[in-house]
């Protein structure tokens, strides 16, 4: 991996080395991190971490937690380790395929061990769309056919009883994610993300508590852009690390 950029997130509070091409951290990572209820002493697992943007931004709010970054691409995992050092985050970086139980076990990812799991799963599945020829972009964007259930099951399996899963996904996968997550999670909170106030949602944020039986709550939406095409004041504050969605 040769072309690396040095970027700043949350108004400069997070330094991120990431590939110049392929999948790069952006608004989805900002929103997911802003929805992470990290507390002192928590074990927080960032699944599908890439270079660590989500976990690093969550750590910027609460450094007295232990962060575990799970990434299957060794090159991205190396960048994640570098980013953890540069940001002085207490962490471990695990190279593992979350869809493969033996890979998880070999890497030391133990069931019922996390207080909080954060994940931005690949949005698409093979066979649904044409996959990018760029290896990194393809891996970040597409799961094997039918693998979303396995991904969410694996994430939930890492949680302690009453631990919380928080995920972001495309709005058109909402029904599927609610159905799958509802098998193991309760007390779910749903927040839709709209590009502008008059356009349909493009993303959703969903969180839930392992083993809870509490009902679903629908939270106020996030509107990213105003009529002028610029970030709303809320979106700007989220990107600068001056607000969160908790």
mmCIF file of C-alpha atoms in Angstrom:
data_model
loop_
_atom_site.group_PDB
_atom_site.id
_atom_site.type_symbol
_atom_site.label_atom_id
_atom_site.label_comp_id
_atom_site.label_asym_id
_atom_site.label_seq_id
_atom_site.Cartn_x
_atom_site.Cartn_y
_atom_site.Cartn_z
ATOM 1 C CA UNK A 1 0.000 0.000 0.000
ATOM 2 C CA UNK A 2 1.770 3.115 -1.224
ATOM 3 C CA UNK A 3 -0.607 6.082 -1.622
ATOM 4 C CA UNK A 4 -1.594 7.160 1.877
ATOM 5 C CA UNK A 5 -3.189 10.438 2.900
ATOM 6 C CA UNK A 6 -2.989 12.075 6.309
ATOM 7 C CA UNK A 7 -6.422 13.386 7.220
ATOM 8 C CA UNK A 8 -7.998 15.158 10.181
ATOM 9 C CA UNK A 9 -11.386 14.247 11.643
ATOM 10 C CA UNK A 10 -13.534 15.947 14.277
ATOM 11 C CA UNK A 11 -11.949 19.328 13.727
ATOM 12 C CA UNK A 12 -8.424 17.936 14.066
ATOM 13 C CA UNK A 13 -8.961 15.858 17.207
ATOM 14 C CA UNK A 14 -8.369 12.618 15.262
ATOM 15 C CA UNK A 15 -5.449 12.047 12.887
ATOM 16 C CA UNK A 16 -6.166 9.363 10.293
ATOM 17 C CA UNK A 17 -3.789 7.769 7.807
ATOM 18 C CA UNK A 18 -5.849 6.056 5.091
ATOM 19 C CA UNK A 19 -5.499 4.902 1.486
ATOM 20 C CA UNK A 20 -5.810 7.660 -1.084
ATOM 21 C CA UNK A 21 -7.978 5.397 -3.243
ATOM 22 C CA UNK A 22 -10.744 2.956 -2.417
ATOM 23 C CA UNK A 23 -13.074 3.161 0.565
ATOM 24 C CA UNK A 24 -12.345 6.203 2.756
ATOM 25 C CA UNK A 25 -13.816 7.398 6.025
ATOM 26 C CA UNK A 26 -16.572 9.974 5.675
ATOM 27 C CA UNK A 27 -19.958 11.005 7.008
ATOM 28 C CA UNK A 28 -21.122 7.451 7.740
ATOM 29 C CA UNK A 29 -18.182 6.965 10.109
ATOM 30 C CA UNK A 30 -18.836 10.330 11.768
ATOM 31 C CA UNK A 31 -22.509 9.496 12.374
ATOM 32 C CA UNK A 32 -21.781 6.029 13.720
ATOM 33 C CA UNK A 33 -19.139 7.312 16.141
ATOM 34 C CA UNK A 34 -21.474 10.103 17.246
ATOM 35 C CA UNK A 35 -24.067 7.439 18.148
ATOM 36 C CA UNK A 36 -21.702 5.372 20.306
ATOM 37 C CA UNK A 37 -22.551 5.525 24.042
ATOM 38 C CA UNK A 38 -19.005 4.822 25.246
ATOM 39 C CA UNK A 39 -18.441 4.849 29.003
ATOM 40 C CA UNK A 40 -15.335 4.717 31.164
ATOM 41 C CA UNK A 41 -14.073 1.146 31.440
ATOM 42 C CA UNK A 42 -16.079 -0.197 28.496
ATOM 43 C CA UNK A 43 -14.708 -2.761 26.077
ATOM 44 C CA UNK A 44 -15.630 -1.384 22.645
ATOM 45 C CA UNK A 45 -15.259 -3.455 19.464
ATOM 46 C CA UNK A 46 -15.191 -1.770 16.049
ATOM 47 C CA UNK A 47 -16.087 -4.515 13.547
ATOM 48 C CA UNK A 48 -14.958 -3.977 9.977
ATOM 49 C CA UNK A 49 -12.741 -1.211 11.270
ATOM 50 C CA UNK A 50 -10.600 -0.542 8.161
ATOM 51 C CA UNK A 51 -8.150 2.149 9.319
ATOM 52 C CA UNK A 52 -10.053 2.686 12.572
ATOM 53 C CA UNK A 53 -11.968 5.905 11.956
ATOM 54 C CA UNK A 54 -15.120 4.962 13.879
ATOM 55 C CA UNK A 55 -13.383 3.639 16.973
ATOM 56 C CA UNK A 56 -10.849 6.469 16.987
ATOM 57 C CA UNK A 57 -13.593 9.095 16.873
ATOM 58 C CA UNK A 58 -15.461 7.319 19.682
ATOM 59 C CA UNK A 59 -12.213 7.215 21.657
ATOM 60 C CA UNK A 60 -11.789 10.961 21.198
ATOM 61 C CA UNK A 61 -14.855 11.331 23.415
ATOM 62 C CA UNK A 62 -13.909 8.680 25.992
ATOM 63 C CA UNK A 63 -10.288 7.519 26.096
ATOM 64 C CA UNK A 64 -10.721 5.572 29.339
ATOM 65 C CA UNK A 65 -12.257 2.641 27.490
ATOM 66 C CA UNK A 66 -10.520 -0.277 25.787
ATOM 67 C CA UNK A 67 -10.962 -0.417 22.024
ATOM 68 C CA UNK A 68 -10.628 -3.505 19.848
ATOM 69 C CA UNK A 69 -10.476 -2.970 16.082
ATOM 70 C CA UNK A 70 -11.415 -5.944 13.894
ATOM 71 C CA UNK A 71 -10.282 -5.848 10.258
ATOM 72 C CA UNK A 72 -9.634 -8.713 7.849
ATOM 73 C CA UNK A 73 -7.278 -6.830 5.489
ATOM 74 C CA UNK A 74 -3.740 -6.945 6.973
ATOM 75 C CA UNK A 75 -2.668 -3.738 5.219
ATOM 76 C CA UNK A 76 -5.606 -1.775 6.620
ATOM 77 C CA UNK A 77 -5.020 -3.354 10.025
ATOM 78 C CA UNK A 78 -1.423 -2.083 9.939
ATOM 79 C CA UNK A 79 -2.678 1.429 9.220
ATOM 80 C CA UNK A 80 -5.182 1.053 12.045
ATOM 81 C CA UNK A 81 -2.372 0.182 14.474
ATOM 82 C CA UNK A 82 -0.451 3.228 13.295
ATOM 83 C CA UNK A 83 -3.512 5.429 13.786
ATOM 84 C CA UNK A 84 -4.080 4.065 17.279
ATOM 85 C CA UNK A 85 -0.488 4.911 18.213
ATOM 86 C CA UNK A 86 -0.682 8.373 16.672
ATOM 87 C CA UNK A 87 -3.919 9.116 18.543
ATOM 88 C CA UNK A 88 -2.745 7.504 21.789
ATOM 89 C CA UNK A 89 -5.751 5.193 21.944
ATOM 90 C CA UNK A 90 -5.703 2.217 24.303
ATOM 91 C CA UNK A 91 -6.415 -0.537 21.839
ATOM 92 C CA UNK A 92 -5.793 -3.846 20.200
ATOM 93 C CA UNK A 93 -6.038 -4.495 16.466
ATOM 94 C CA UNK A 94 -7.254 -7.934 15.417
ATOM 95 C CA UNK A 95 -6.844 -9.331 11.907
ATOM 96 C CA UNK A 96 -9.854 -11.598 11.465
ATOM 97 C CA UNK A 97 -12.795 -12.292 9.181
ATOM 98 C CA UNK A 98 -15.822 -11.653 11.369
ATOM 99 C CA UNK A 99 -17.891 -14.006 9.175
ATOM 100 C CA UNK A 100 -15.595 -16.942 9.942
ATOM 101 C CA UNK A 101 -15.942 -18.433 13.436
ATOM 102 C CA UNK A 102 -12.565 -20.160 13.318
ATOM 103 C CA UNK A 103 -10.924 -16.892 12.225
ATOM 104 C CA UNK A 104 -12.570 -15.049 15.120
ATOM 105 C CA UNK A 105 -11.520 -17.687 17.616
ATOM 106 C CA UNK A 106 -7.955 -17.856 16.333
ATOM 107 C CA UNK A 107 -7.696 -14.079 16.714
ATOM 108 C CA UNK A 108 -8.927 -14.243 20.311
ATOM 109 C CA UNK A 109 -12.311 -12.606 19.744
ATOM 110 C CA UNK A 110 -14.322 -14.081 22.593
ATOM 111 C CA UNK A 111 -18.122 -14.316 22.802
ATOM 112 C CA UNK A 112 -19.872 -12.225 25.459
ATOM 113 C CA UNK A 113 -16.835 -9.970 25.944
ATOM 114 C CA UNK A 114 -17.831 -6.507 24.674
ATOM 115 C CA UNK A 115 -19.894 -3.775 26.276
ATOM 116 C CA UNK A 116 -20.378 -2.037 22.928
ATOM 117 C CA UNK A 117 -19.987 -3.151 19.312
ATOM 118 C CA UNK A 118 -19.893 -0.584 16.500
ATOM 119 C CA UNK A 119 -20.196 -1.645 12.888
ATOM 120 C CA UNK A 120 -20.620 -0.223 9.418
ATOM 121 C CA UNK A 121 -21.232 -3.439 7.444
ATOM 122 C CA UNK A 122 -20.538 -3.558 3.715
ATOM 123 C CA UNK A 123 -23.781 -2.185 2.270
ATOM 124 C CA UNK A 124 -24.204 -4.494 -0.723
ATOM 125 C CA UNK A 125 -24.095 -8.204 -1.445
ATOM 126 C CA UNK A 126 -22.501 -10.033 -4.316
ATOM 127 C CA UNK A 127 -24.973 -10.517 -7.146
ATOM 128 C CA UNK A 128 -26.952 -7.365 -6.317
ATOM 129 C CA UNK A 129 -24.750 -4.891 -8.154
ATOM 130 C CA UNK A 130 -21.609 -4.706 -10.226
ATOM 131 C CA UNK A 131 -18.683 -4.896 -7.814
ATOM 132 C CA UNK A 132 -15.804 -2.425 -8.081
ATOM 133 C CA UNK A 133 -12.583 -3.816 -9.603
ATOM 134 C CA UNK A 134 -10.681 -2.079 -6.777
ATOM 135 C CA UNK A 135 -10.064 -4.817 -4.201
ATOM 136 C CA UNK A 136 -10.264 -2.552 -1.181
ATOM 137 C CA UNK A 137 -13.406 -0.788 -2.338
ATOM 138 C CA UNK A 138 -15.089 -4.089 -3.263
ATOM 139 C CA UNK A 139 -14.338 -5.655 0.128
ATOM 140 C CA UNK A 140 -15.652 -2.568 1.940
ATOM 141 C CA UNK A 141 -18.856 -2.378 -0.083
ATOM 142 C CA UNK A 142 -19.973 -5.979 -0.695
ATOM 143 C CA UNK A 143 -20.590 -9.064 1.439
ATOM 144 C CA UNK A 144 -21.026 -12.589 0.119
ATOM 145 C CA UNK A 145 -24.649 -13.229 -0.859
ATOM 146 C CA UNK A 146 -26.871 -13.585 2.203
ATOM 147 C CA UNK A 147 -24.090 -12.723 4.668
ATOM 148 C CA UNK A 148 -25.668 -9.722 6.407
ATOM 149 C CA UNK A 149 -27.390 -12.042 8.873
ATOM 150 C CA UNK A 150 -24.102 -13.798 9.658
ATOM 151 C CA UNK A 151 -22.362 -10.430 10.124
ATOM 152 C CA UNK A 152 -24.960 -9.132 12.584
ATOM 153 C CA UNK A 153 -25.122 -12.455 14.415
ATOM 154 C CA UNK A 154 -21.350 -12.431 14.847
ATOM 155 C CA UNK A 155 -21.422 -8.842 16.121
ATOM 156 C CA UNK A 156 -24.168 -9.660 18.607
ATOM 157 C CA UNK A 157 -22.309 -12.750 19.746
ATOM 158 C CA UNK A 158 -19.393 -10.579 20.863
ATOM 159 C CA UNK A 159 -21.639 -8.616 23.226
ATOM 160 C CA UNK A 160 -22.030 -9.264 26.916
ATOM 161 C CA UNK A 161 -25.631 -9.683 28.099
ATOM 162 C CA UNK A 162 -27.155 -6.193 28.061
ATOM 163 C CA UNK A 163 -24.321 -4.972 25.818
ATOM 164 C CA UNK A 164 -25.249 -2.651 22.950
ATOM 165 C CA UNK A 165 -24.807 -2.943 19.189
ATOM 166 C CA UNK A 166 -24.811 0.233 17.068
ATOM 167 C CA UNK A 167 -24.779 0.069 13.273
ATOM 168 C CA UNK A 168 -25.255 2.263 10.228
ATOM 169 C CA UNK A 169 -26.641 0.987 6.936
ATOM 170 C CA UNK A 170 -28.427 2.028 3.773
ATOM 171 C CA UNK A 171 -32.068 2.979 4.197
ATOM 172 C CA UNK A 172 -33.228 0.327 1.738
ATOM 173 C CA UNK A 173 -31.872 -2.404 4.058
ATOM 174 C CA UNK A 174 -33.843 -1.183 7.089
ATOM 175 C CA UNK A 175 -36.562 -3.855 7.105
ATOM 176 C CA UNK A 176 -33.967 -6.608 6.794
ATOM 177 C CA UNK A 177 -31.786 -5.221 9.580
ATOM 178 C CA UNK A 178 -34.751 -4.762 11.912
ATOM 179 C CA UNK A 179 -35.915 -8.330 11.306
ATOM 180 C CA UNK A 180 -32.459 -9.840 11.810
ATOM 181 C CA UNK A 181 -31.448 -7.706 14.795
ATOM 182 C CA UNK A 182 -34.792 -8.241 16.505
ATOM 183 C CA UNK A 183 -33.913 -11.909 17.033
ATOM 184 C CA UNK A 184 -31.257 -10.989 19.587
ATOM 185 C CA UNK A 185 -31.718 -7.318 20.463
ATOM 186 C CA UNK A 186 -34.397 -5.257 22.144
ATOM 187 C CA UNK A 187 -34.712 -1.666 23.278
ATOM 188 C CA UNK A 188 -33.830 -0.734 19.722
ATOM 189 C CA UNK A 189 -33.454 2.908 18.748
ATOM 190 C CA UNK A 190 -33.810 3.962 15.120
ATOM 191 C CA UNK A 191 -32.689 7.245 13.590
ATOM 192 C CA UNK A 192 -33.095 8.016 9.877
ATOM 193 C CA UNK A 193 -30.558 10.121 7.992
ATOM 194 C CA UNK A 194 -31.812 12.364 5.159
ATOM 195 C CA UNK A 195 -29.669 14.235 2.616
ATOM 196 C CA UNK A 196 -32.093 17.193 2.845
ATOM 197 C CA UNK A 197 -35.369 17.711 4.716
ATOM 198 C CA UNK A 198 -37.455 17.064 1.583
ATOM 199 C CA UNK A 199 -35.649 13.929 0.364
ATOM 200 C CA UNK A 200 -36.074 10.293 1.416
ATOM 201 C CA UNK A 201 -33.663 8.851 3.943
ATOM 202 C CA UNK A 202 -30.419 7.412 2.580
ATOM 203 C CA UNK A 203 -29.059 5.888 5.798
ATOM 204 C CA UNK A 204 -30.265 4.745 9.187
ATOM 205 C CA UNK A 205 -28.616 4.339 12.548
ATOM 206 C CA UNK A 206 -29.862 1.423 14.616
ATOM 207 C CA UNK A 207 -28.879 0.392 18.107
ATOM 208 C CA UNK A 208 -30.148 -2.328 20.405
ATOM 209 C CA UNK A 209 -29.427 -4.110 23.689
ATOM 210 C CA UNK A 210 -28.621 -7.807 23.770
ATOM 211 C CA UNK A 211 -31.358 -9.724 25.536
ATOM 212 C CA UNK A 212 -33.626 -6.713 26.093
ATOM 213 C CA UNK A 213 -37.360 -6.988 25.450
ATOM 214 C CA UNK A 214 -38.077 -3.265 25.415
ATOM 215 C CA UNK A 215 -39.922 -1.833 22.393
ATOM 216 C CA UNK A 216 -38.480 0.064 19.449
ATOM 217 C CA UNK A 217 -38.077 3.842 19.748
ATOM 218 C CA UNK A 218 -37.878 6.080 16.670
ATOM 219 C CA UNK A 219 -35.622 9.073 17.346
ATOM 220 C CA UNK A 220 -35.518 12.450 15.577
ATOM 221 C CA UNK A 221 -33.895 12.286 12.132
ATOM 222 C CA UNK A 222 -30.579 13.739 11.044
ATOM 223 C CA UNK A 223 -30.744 16.201 8.138
ATOM 224 C CA UNK A 224 -27.341 16.499 6.488
ATOM 225 C CA UNK A 225 -27.731 19.436 4.094
ATOM 226 C CA UNK A 226 -29.768 22.607 3.850
ATOM 227 C CA UNK A 227 -31.358 24.053 0.694
ATOM 228 C CA UNK A 228 -28.016 25.648 -0.215
ATOM 229 C CA UNK A 229 -26.331 22.225 -0.339
ATOM 230 C CA UNK A 230 -24.139 22.962 2.667
ATOM 231 C CA UNK A 231 -24.107 21.008 5.910
ATOM 232 C CA UNK A 232 -26.836 21.922 8.374
ATOM 233 C CA UNK A 233 -25.644 23.333 11.676
ATOM 234 C CA UNK A 234 -26.199 19.922 13.291
ATOM 235 C CA UNK A 235 -24.245 18.052 10.620
ATOM 236 C CA UNK A 236 -21.422 20.584 10.817
ATOM 237 C CA UNK A 237 -21.257 20.233 14.597
ATOM 238 C CA UNK A 238 -21.175 16.434 14.310
ATOM 239 C CA UNK A 239 -18.313 16.552 11.810
ATOM 240 C CA UNK A 240 -16.355 18.938 14.030
ATOM 241 C CA UNK A 241 -16.889 16.780 17.116
ATOM 242 C CA UNK A 242 -18.891 19.483 18.843
ATOM 243 C CA UNK A 243 -22.098 17.400 19.111
ATOM 244 C CA UNK A 244 -23.197 13.791 19.277
ATOM 245 C CA UNK A 245 -26.379 11.779 18.714
ATOM 246 C CA UNK A 246 -26.697 10.219 22.176
#
